Amino acid sequence: MRVAIIGASGYTGGELMRLLLNHPETEVAVATSRTLAGTPVTKEHPHISGFTNLQFTNPGINDIDADFAFLAVPHTAAMQFAPSLLERGLKVVDLSADYRLPQKVFEEVYGVPHTAFIPVPYGIPELHRKEVNGSSFVANPGCFPTGATLAAAPLAKDADAIIFDSKTGVSGAGDNPSASTHYPNVGDNVNPYKWTTHRHLAEMKQEIKWLGGTADCYFTPHLVPVNRGILTTAHILLKDPMSQEEVERKYQEFYRGEYFIRHQMPRLSAVRGTNFCDIQCESEGKRVVVVSAIDNLMKGASGQAVQNMNIMCNWKENTGLQLPGLLP
Ligand SMILES: NC(=O)c1ccc[n+]([C@@H]2O[C@H](COP(=O)([O-])OP(=O)(O)OC[C@H]3O[C@@H](n4cnc5c(N)ncnc54)[C@H](OP(=O)(O)O)[C@@H]3O)[C@@H](O)[C@H]2O)c1
């Protein structure tokens, strides 16, 4: 299958290339970048040197020659591509925020009008596999909401309140440097940001509600000096106390048969470079503390996008994603 990566020079685009060049069913046919058109992709992504001779291009939308497209561009840019690619018969996974929320919520949270809204499945396959299967367009979830939602989902209906506290690596901000990602500000440091107002909270609330939950949800992210990974601690305040055994049983049952969920001590080093979400929980009766670890560029973005592609194309869900971690 011929695949186009729109926004191939960024971090999630580079990660998509790493995965798709090694995927038995895909050929990367188009890798776009407005600023690097005409240069070899390996100049920007030396980690895939030897796997491709492709050059970045900047084609018009109607000249994107492929069967499937990943939109790895900033929010508001994806909505400029999606409708015409779908009209031309391509299947699409959007990694941006443009299609993750209902139009009204998107416009409130992102403060911009949505000019090309289409309701599409929200691609956390462990929760929305049926909707993703058979769809030609999927909204890939945000990185924080993926780790947070997977941590809380089995207890969503049992909770009164959920407080998500996340630590993220710096690649979550994309490859455009800024003052907050400047090495002396990040190195040897921990920075909380958007303590109560991070945009991803809207996705977490949406998913807890979709799961039948009524809990109040809160979220505070922190930037930590690692390249990849999100570790989320979910403090789940229950309506009624539950024992450790009950909670563990719930998590085992909820995720039974899920290849990408591992019930083990969550550590960034064990999920780095993989599409796994490692989860563990501890109950003290009324409060359950659940910790999840994902790689933000994998289960939080490109890995989950490939997982969604596999489902949309009726391939085995873990095709091209059977990767162990990179310890240490
Ligand atoms: N980084 C993460 O961990 C992560 C996780 C989940 C979701 N996401 C989402 O995934 C998307 C990509 O993130 P990223 O971290 O890969 O960003 P990035 O490193 O900044 O890369 C953005 C890419 O989009 C291209 N681009 C920018 N503006 C464009 C436009 N108006 N039209 C066409 N191409 C454009 C850029 O190349 P040119 O400027 O050369 O065209 C570049 O290839 C974002 O929406 C982000 O929120 C990121």
CSV table of C-alpha atoms and ligand atoms in Angstrom, one decimal:
chain,number,residue,atom,x,y,z
A,1,MET,CA,0.0,0.0,0.0
A,2,ARG,CA,1.4,3.4,-1.0
A,3,VAL,CA,1.5,5.7,2.0
A,4,ALA,CA,1.9,9.5,2.1
A,5,ILE,CA,3.2,11.2,5.3
A,6,ILE,CA,2.1,14.8,5.3
A,7,GLY,CA,4.5,16.6,7.7
A,8,ALA,CA,7.2,14.0,7.3
A,9,SER,CA,10.1,16.2,8.6
A,10,GLY,CA,8.8,16.5,12.2
A,11,TYR,CA,9.2,14.1,15.1
A,12,THR,CA,6.0,12.1,14.6
A,13,GLY,CA,6.6,12.1,10.8
A,14,GLY,CA,10.1,10.7,11.4
A,15,GLU,CA,8.7,8.0,13.7
A,16,LEU,CA,6.1,7.1,11.1
A,17,MET,CA,8.9,6.6,8.5
A,18,ARG,CA,10.8,4.4,10.9
A,19,LEU,CA,7.8,2.2,11.4
A,20,LEU,CA,6.4,2.2,7.8
A,21,LEU,CA,9.8,1.4,6.2
A,22,ASN,CA,9.8,-1.8,8.2
A,23,HIS,CA,6.1,-2.6,7.8
A,24,PRO,CA,5.5,-5.6,5.4
A,25,GLU,CA,2.4,-4.1,3.8
A,26,THR,CA,3.5,-0.5,3.2
A,27,GLU,CA,5.7,1.6,0.9
A,28,VAL,CA,6.3,5.2,1.9
A,29,ALA,CA,5.6,6.9,-1.4
A,30,VAL,CA,5.3,10.6,-0.4
A,31,ALA,CA,7.0,12.4,2.4
A,32,THR,CA,6.1,16.1,2.5
A,33,SER,CA,7.8,19.1,4.0
A,34,ARG,CA,7.3,22.7,2.8
A,35,THR,CA,10.7,23.9,4.0
A,36,LEU,CA,12.8,20.8,3.1
A,37,ALA,CA,11.3,19.9,-0.3
A,38,GLY,CA,14.0,18.6,-2.6
A,39,THR,CA,16.3,17.3,0.1
A,40,PRO,CA,16.8,13.6,1.0
A,41,VAL,CA,14.6,12.6,4.0
A,42,THR,CA,17.7,11.0,5.6
A,43,LYS,CA,19.3,14.4,5.9
A,44,GLU,CA,16.7,15.3,8.5
A,45,HIS,CA,16.2,11.7,9.7
A,46,PRO,CA,19.6,10.1,9.8
A,47,HIS,CA,18.3,7.2,11.9
A,48,ILE,CA,16.6,5.7,8.7
A,49,SER,CA,19.6,6.1,6.5
A,50,GLY,CA,20.0,3.0,4.4
A,51,PHE,CA,16.3,2.2,4.4
A,52,THR,CA,15.1,4.8,1.9
A,53,ASN,CA,16.2,7.1,-1.0
A,54,LEU,CA,13.1,9.2,-0.8
A,55,GLN,CA,13.2,13.0,-1.0
A,56,PHE,CA,10.9,15.4,0.7
A,57,THR,CA,8.4,17.0,-1.6
A,58,ASN,CA,5.7,19.7,-1.3
A,59,PRO,CA,2.9,18.5,-3.7
A,60,GLY,CA,-0.4,20.2,-4.2
A,61,ILE,CA,-3.2,18.2,-2.4
A,62,ASN,CA,-4.5,16.8,-5.6
A,63,ASP,CA,-1.0,15.6,-6.6
A,64,ILE,CA,-0.5,13.4,-3.5
A,65,ASP,CA,-0.2,10.0,-5.1
A,66,ALA,CA,-1.0,7.4,-2.4
A,67,ASP,CA,-3.7,5.0,-1.0
A,68,PHE,CA,-3.3,6.1,2.6
A,69,ALA,CA,-2.2,9.3,4.3
A,70,PHE,CA,-1.0,10.2,7.7
A,71,LEU,CA,-1.5,13.9,8.7
A,72,ALA,CA,1.5,14.6,11.0
A,73,VAL,CA,1.0,18.4,10.9
A,74,PRO,CA,-0.1,21.0,13.5
A,75,HIS,CA,-3.7,21.5,14.4
A,76,THR,CA,-5.6,23.7,11.9
A,77,ALA,CA,-3.3,22.4,9.1
A,78,ALA,CA,-4.8,18.9,9.1
A,79,MET,CA,-8.3,20.2,8.3
A,80,GLN,CA,-6.9,21.7,5.1
A,81,PHE,CA,-5.9,18.3,3.9
A,82,ALA,CA,-8.4,15.8,5.2
A,83,PRO,CA,-11.6,16.5,3.1
A,84,SER,CA,-10.0,16.4,-0.3
A,85,LEU,CA,-7.8,13.4,0.5
A,86,LEU,CA,-10.9,11.5,1.6
A,87,GLU,CA,-12.8,12.7,-1.5
A,88,ARG,CA,-10.1,11.2,-3.7
A,89,GLY,CA,-10.5,7.9,-2.0
A,90,LEU,CA,-7.5,7.8,0.3
A,91,LYS,CA,-7.8,6.5,3.9
A,92,VAL,CA,-6.6,9.0,6.5
A,93,VAL,CA,-5.3,9.0,10.0
A,94,ASP,CA,-4.9,12.5,11.5
A,95,LEU,CA,-2.3,12.8,14.3
A,96,SER,CA,-3.3,16.4,15.0
A,97,ALA,CA,-6.1,17.6,17.3
A,98,ASP,CA,-8.4,18.7,14.5
A,99,TYR,CA,-10.8,15.8,14.6
A,100,ARG,CA,-10.6,14.5,18.2
A,101,LEU,CA,-13.4,16.6,19.7
A,102,PRO,CA,-16.9,17.7,18.6
A,103,GLN,CA,-16.8,20.9,16.5
A,104,LYS,CA,-18.1,23.2,19.3
A,105,VAL,CA,-15.7,21.8,21.9
A,106,PHE,CA,-12.8,22.0,19.5
A,107,GLU,CA,-13.5,25.6,18.7
A,108,GLU,CA,-13.8,26.5,22.4
A,109,VAL,CA,-10.7,24.6,23.5
A,110,TYR,CA,-8.4,25.7,20.5
A,111,GLY,CA,-9.9,29.1,20.0
A,112,VAL,CA,-10.1,28.8,16.2
A,113,PRO,CA,-13.0,28.0,13.9
A,114,HIS,CA,-13.2,24.5,12.4
A,115,THR,CA,-13.5,25.0,8.7
A,116,ALA,CA,-14.0,21.3,7.6
A,117,PHE,CA,-15.6,19.4,10.4
A,118,ILE,CA,-16.4,15.7,10.0
A,119,PRO,CA,-17.3,13.4,13.0
A,120,VAL,CA,-14.8,10.5,13.1
A,121,PRO,CA,-13.8,7.7,15.4
A,122,TYR,CA,-11.4,8.5,18.2
A,123,GLY,CA,-8.6,6.1,17.7
A,124,ILE,CA,-7.7,4.5,21.0
A,125,PRO,CA,-8.2,1.0,19.6
A,126,GLU,CA,-8.5,-0.7,23.0
A,127,LEU,CA,-11.7,1.4,23.6
A,128,HIS,CA,-12.9,2.2,20.0
A,129,ARG,CA,-11.8,-0.8,17.9
A,130,LYS,CA,-15.3,-1.4,16.4
A,131,GLU,CA,-15.6,2.2,15.2
A,132,VAL,CA,-12.0,2.3,13.8
A,133,ASN,CA,-12.6,-1.0,12.0
A,134,GLY,CA,-14.3,-0.1,8.7
A,135,SER,CA,-13.7,3.6,9.0
A,136,SER,CA,-11.7,5.4,6.3
A,137,PHE,CA,-10.8,8.4,8.6
A,138,VAL,CA,-9.6,8.2,12.2
A,139,ALA,CA,-8.6,10.9,14.7
A,140,ASN,CA,-5.5,9.7,16.5
A,141,PRO,CA,-5.7,10.7,20.1
A,142,GLY,CA,-3.4,13.1,22.0
A,143,CYS,CA,-0.4,11.7,23.8
A,144,PHE,CA,-1.4,12.7,27.3
A,145,PRO,CA,-5.1,11.5,26.8
A,146,THR,CA,-3.9,8.1,25.6
A,147,GLY,CA,-1.8,7.3,28.7
A,148,ALA,CA,-4.3,8.9,31.1
A,149,THR,CA,-7.4,7.3,29.6
A,150,LEU,CA,-5.9,3.9,29.4
A,151,ALA,CA,-4.8,4.3,33.1
A,152,ALA,CA,-8.3,5.2,34.3
A,153,ALA,CA,-10.7,3.4,31.8
A,154,PRO,CA,-11.3,0.2,33.9
A,155,LEU,CA,-12.4,2.3,36.9
A,156,ALA,CA,-14.2,5.1,34.9
A,157,LYS,CA,-17.7,4.1,36.0
A,158,ASP,CA,-16.6,3.6,39.7
A,159,ALA,CA,-14.9,7.0,40.1
A,160,ASP,CA,-16.1,10.2,41.8
A,161,ALA,CA,-13.0,12.2,40.7
A,162,ILE,CA,-9.8,11.5,38.8
A,163,ILE,CA,-6.7,13.6,39.1
A,164,PHE,CA,-4.2,13.0,36.3
A,165,ASP,CA,-0.6,14.0,37.0
A,166,SER,CA,1.7,13.5,34.0
A,167,LYS,CA,5.4,13.8,33.3
A,168,THR,CA,6.4,14.2,29.7
A,169,GLY,CA,9.6,14.1,27.6
A,170,VAL,CA,10.5,17.1,25.5
A,171,SER,CA,9.8,15.5,22.0
A,172,GLY,CA,6.1,16.0,22.9
A,173,ALA,CA,6.5,19.6,21.9
A,174,GLY,CA,7.6,18.8,18.3
A,175,ASP,CA,10.9,19.7,16.7
A,176,ASN,CA,10.5,23.5,16.7
A,177,PRO,CA,12.8,24.8,19.4
A,178,SER,CA,11.4,27.3,22.0
A,179,ALA,CA,12.5,29.0,25.2
A,180,SER,CA,10.6,26.3,27.3
A,181,THR,CA,12.4,23.5,25.5
A,182,HIS,CA,15.8,25.2,25.6
A,183,TYR,CA,18.3,22.8,27.2
A,184,PRO,CA,19.3,24.9,30.3
A,185,ASN,CA,15.6,25.3,31.1
A,186,VAL,CA,14.8,21.6,30.7
A,187,GLY,CA,18.0,19.8,31.8
A,188,ASP,CA,18.3,18.8,35.5
A,189,ASN,CA,14.9,20.3,36.1
A,190,VAL,CA,11.1,19.6,36.3
A,191,ASN,CA,8.7,22.2,35.0
A,192,PRO,CA,4.9,22.1,35.6
A,193,TYR,CA,3.0,23.9,32.9
A,194,LYS,CA,-0.7,24.7,32.1
A,195,TRP,CA,-1.5,23.5,35.6
A,196,THR,CA,-5.3,23.6,35.1
A,197,THR,CA,-5.8,24.6,31.5
A,198,HIS,CA,-4.0,22.1,29.2
A,199,ARG,CA,-6.0,21.4,26.0
A,200,HIS,CA,-5.8,17.6,26.4
A,201,LEU,CA,-8.1,17.7,29.4
A,202,ALA,CA,-11.1,18.0,27.1
A,203,GLU,CA,-10.2,14.6,25.5
A,204,MET,CA,-9.8,12.9,28.8
A,205,LYS,CA,-13.2,14.2,30.0
A,206,GLN,CA,-14.7,13.1,26.7
A,207,GLU,CA,-13.4,9.5,27.0
A,208,ILE,CA,-14.3,9.1,30.7
A,209,LYS,CA,-17.8,10.2,29.8
A,210,TRP,CA,-17.9,7.9,26.8
A,211,LEU,CA,-17.0,5.0,29.1
A,212,GLY,CA,-20.1,5.8,31.2
A,213,GLY,CA,-18.2,7.7,33.9
A,214,THR,CA,-19.5,10.8,35.7
A,215,ALA,CA,-16.2,11.6,37.5
A,216,ASP,CA,-14.8,15.2,37.7
A,217,CYS,CA,-11.4,15.1,35.9
A,218,TYR,CA,-8.3,17.2,36.6
A,219,PHE,CA,-5.0,17.3,34.8
A,220,THR,CA,-1.5,18.8,35.4
A,221,PRO,CA,1.4,18.1,33.1
A,222,HIS,CA,5.1,18.5,33.9
A,223,LEU,CA,8.1,18.7,31.5
A,224,VAL,CA,11.0,16.4,32.5
A,225,PRO,CA,14.5,16.1,31.0
A,226,VAL,CA,13.9,13.0,28.8
A,227,ASN,CA,13.5,12.8,25.0
A,228,ARG,CA,10.6,10.4,24.9
A,229,GLY,CA,7.9,9.1,27.2
A,230,ILE,CA,4.9,10.0,29.3
A,231,LEU,CA,4.4,8.7,32.8
A,232,THR,CA,0.9,9.4,34.2
A,233,THR,CA,-0.1,9.0,37.8
A,234,ALA,CA,-3.9,8.8,38.0
A,235,HIS,CA,-5.4,9.3,41.5
A,236,ILE,CA,-8.8,7.8,41.2
A,237,LEU,CA,-11.2,8.6,44.1
A,238,LEU,CA,-13.8,5.9,44.2
A,239,LYS,CA,-17.5,6.1,45.0
A,240,ASP,CA,-17.1,2.9,47.1
A,241,PRO,CA,-13.8,1.4,48.4
A,242,MET,CA,-12.3,-1.5,46.5
A,243,SER,CA,-9.6,-4.0,47.6
A,244,GLN,CA,-6.4,-4.5,45.7
A,245,GLU,CA,-7.6,-7.9,44.5
A,246,GLU,CA,-10.8,-6.3,43.1
A,247,VAL,CA,-9.0,-3.5,41.3
A,248,GLU,CA,-6.4,-5.9,39.8
A,249,ARG,CA,-9.2,-8.2,38.6
A,250,LYS,CA,-10.9,-5.3,36.9
A,251,TYR,CA,-7.8,-4.3,35.0
A,252,GLN,CA,-7.0,-7.8,34.0
A,253,GLU,CA,-10.5,-8.4,32.7
A,254,PHE,CA,-10.8,-5.0,31.0
A,255,TYR,CA,-7.6,-5.5,29.0
A,256,ARG,CA,-7.8,-9.2,28.5
A,257,GLY,CA,-6.2,-10.1,25.1
A,258,GLU,CA,-4.9,-6.6,24.5
A,259,TYR,CA,-1.4,-7.0,23.0
A,260,PHE,CA,-0.3,-3.4,23.7
A,261,ILE,CA,-1.3,-3.4,27.4
A,262,ARG,CA,1.2,-4.8,29.8
A,263,HIS,CA,0.5,-5.2,33.5
A,264,GLN,CA,3.9,-4.4,34.9
A,265,MET,CA,5.8,-1.7,36.7
A,266,PRO,CA,5.5,1.4,34.5
A,267,ARG,CA,8.8,2.9,33.6
A,268,LEU,CA,9.7,5.1,30.6
A,269,SER,CA,12.8,3.0,29.8
A,270,ALA,CA,10.7,-0.2,29.3
A,271,VAL,CA,8.3,1.4,26.7
A,272,ARG,CA,10.7,3.6,24.9
A,273,GLY,CA,10.5,2.9,21.1
A,274,THR,CA,7.5,0.6,21.6
A,275,ASN,CA,3.7,0.8,21.2
A,276,PHE,CA,3.1,-0.6,24.7
A,277,CYS,CA,1.3,1.0,27.5
A,278,ASP,CA,2.5,-0.4,30.9
A,279,ILE,CA,0.0,-0.1,33.7
A,280,GLN,CA,0.0,-0.9,37.4
A,281,CYS,CA,-2.4,0.0,40.2
A,282,GLU,CA,-2.4,0.1,43.9
A,283,SER,CA,-5.6,0.5,46.1
A,284,GLU,CA,-5.8,2.0,49.5
A,285,GLY,CA,-9.6,1.5,49.6
A,286,LYS,CA,-11.2,4.8,48.7
A,287,ARG,CA,-8.3,6.0,46.5
A,288,VAL,CA,-6.7,3.9,43.8
A,289,VAL,CA,-3.4,5.1,42.4
A,290,VAL,CA,-2.8,3.9,38.8
A,291,VAL,CA,0.4,4.6,36.9
A,292,SER,CA,0.8,4.2,33.2
A,293,ALA,CA,3.9,4.7,30.9
A,294,ILE,CA,3.9,5.2,27.2
A,295,ASP,CA,6.3,6.5,24.5
A,296,ASN,CA,4.7,9.7,23.4
A,297,LEU,CA,5.9,9.3,19.8
A,298,MET,CA,4.7,5.7,19.7
A,299,LYS,CA,1.5,4.7,21.6
A,300,GLY,CA,1.1,8.5,22.1
A,301,ALA,CA,1.3,9.2,18.3
A,302,SER,CA,2.9,7.3,15.4
A,303,GLY,CA,2.7,3.8,16.9
A,304,GLN,CA,-1.0,4.2,17.7
A,305,ALA,CA,-1.5,5.7,14.2
A,306,VAL,CA,0.0,2.6,12.6
A,307,GLN,CA,-2.1,0.4,15.0
A,308,ASN,CA,-5.2,2.3,13.6
A,309,MET,CA,-4.0,1.9,10.0
A,310,ASN,CA,-3.6,-1.9,10.6
A,311,ILE,CA,-7.2,-2.1,11.9
A,312,MET,CA,-8.6,0.1,9.0
A,313,CYS,CA,-6.8,-2.1,6.5
A,314,ASN,CA,-7.8,-5.4,8.1
A,315,TRP,CA,-4.2,-6.4,8.9
A,316,LYS,CA,-3.2,-8.0,12.1
A,317,GLU,CA,-3.3,-5.1,14.6
A,318,ASN,CA,0.3,-5.4,15.7
A,319,THR,CA,1.8,-5.7,12.2
A,320,GLY,CA,5.1,-3.8,12.2
A,321,LEU,CA,4.7,-2.9,15.8
A,322,GLN,CA,6.1,-6.0,17.5
A,323,LEU,CA,9.1,-4.1,18.9
A,324,PRO,CA,10.7,-4.6,22.3
A,325,GLY,CA,11.8,-1.5,24.3
A,326,LEU,CA,15.3,0.1,24.4
A,327,LEU,CA,16.6,-0.5,27.9
A,328,PRO,CA,18.6,1.2,29.4
B,1,LIG,N1,5.3,15.1,19.3
B,1,LIG,C1,4.4,14.3,20.0
B,1,LIG,O1,4.7,13.6,20.9
B,1,LIG,C2,3.0,14.3,19.5
B,1,LIG,C3,2.1,13.3,20.1
B,1,LIG,C4,0.8,13.2,19.7
B,1,LIG,C5,0.3,14.1,18.7
B,1,LIG,N2,1.2,15.0,18.1
B,1,LIG,C6,0.6,15.9,17.1
B,1,LIG,O2,1.1,15.4,15.8
B,1,LIG,C7,1.3,16.6,14.9
B,1,LIG,C8,2.7,16.6,14.5
B,1,LIG,O3,3.5,16.7,15.7
B,1,LIG,P1,5.1,16.8,15.6
B,1,LIG,O4,5.6,16.7,17.0
B,1,LIG,O5,5.6,15.8,14.6
B,1,LIG,O6,5.4,18.2,15.0
B,1,LIG,P2,6.7,18.9,14.4
B,1,LIG,O7,7.9,18.1,14.8
B,1,LIG,O8,6.6,20.3,14.6
B,1,LIG,O9,6.4,18.6,12.8
B,1,LIG,C9,5.4,19.2,12.1
B,1,LIG,C10,5.5,18.8,10.6
B,1,LIG,O10,4.4,19.4,9.9
B,1,LIG,C11,4.9,20.2,8.8
B,1,LIG,N3,4.0,21.4,8.8
B,1,LIG,C12,3.9,22.4,9.7
B,1,LIG,N4,3.0,23.3,9.3
B,1,LIG,C13,2.4,22.8,8.1
B,1,LIG,C14,1.4,23.3,7.3
B,1,LIG,N5,0.7,24.4,7.6
B,1,LIG,N6,1.1,22.5,6.2
B,1,LIG,C15,1.8,21.4,5.9
B,1,LIG,N7,2.8,20.9,6.7
B,1,LIG,C16,3.1,21.6,7.8
B,1,LIG,C17,6.3,20.5,9.2
B,1,LIG,O11,7.2,20.7,8.0
B,1,LIG,P3,7.3,22.0,7.2
B,1,LIG,O12,7.1,23.1,8.1
B,1,LIG,O13,8.6,21.9,6.5
B,1,LIG,O14,6.2,21.9,6.2
B,1,LIG,C18,6.7,19.2,9.9
B,1,LIG,O15,7.1,18.2,8.9
B,1,LIG,C19,0.8,17.8,15.7
B,1,LIG,O16,-0.5,18.1,15.5
B,1,LIG,C20,1.0,17.3,17.2
B,1,LIG,O17,0.1,18.0,18.1
B,1,LIG,C21,2.5,15.1,18.5
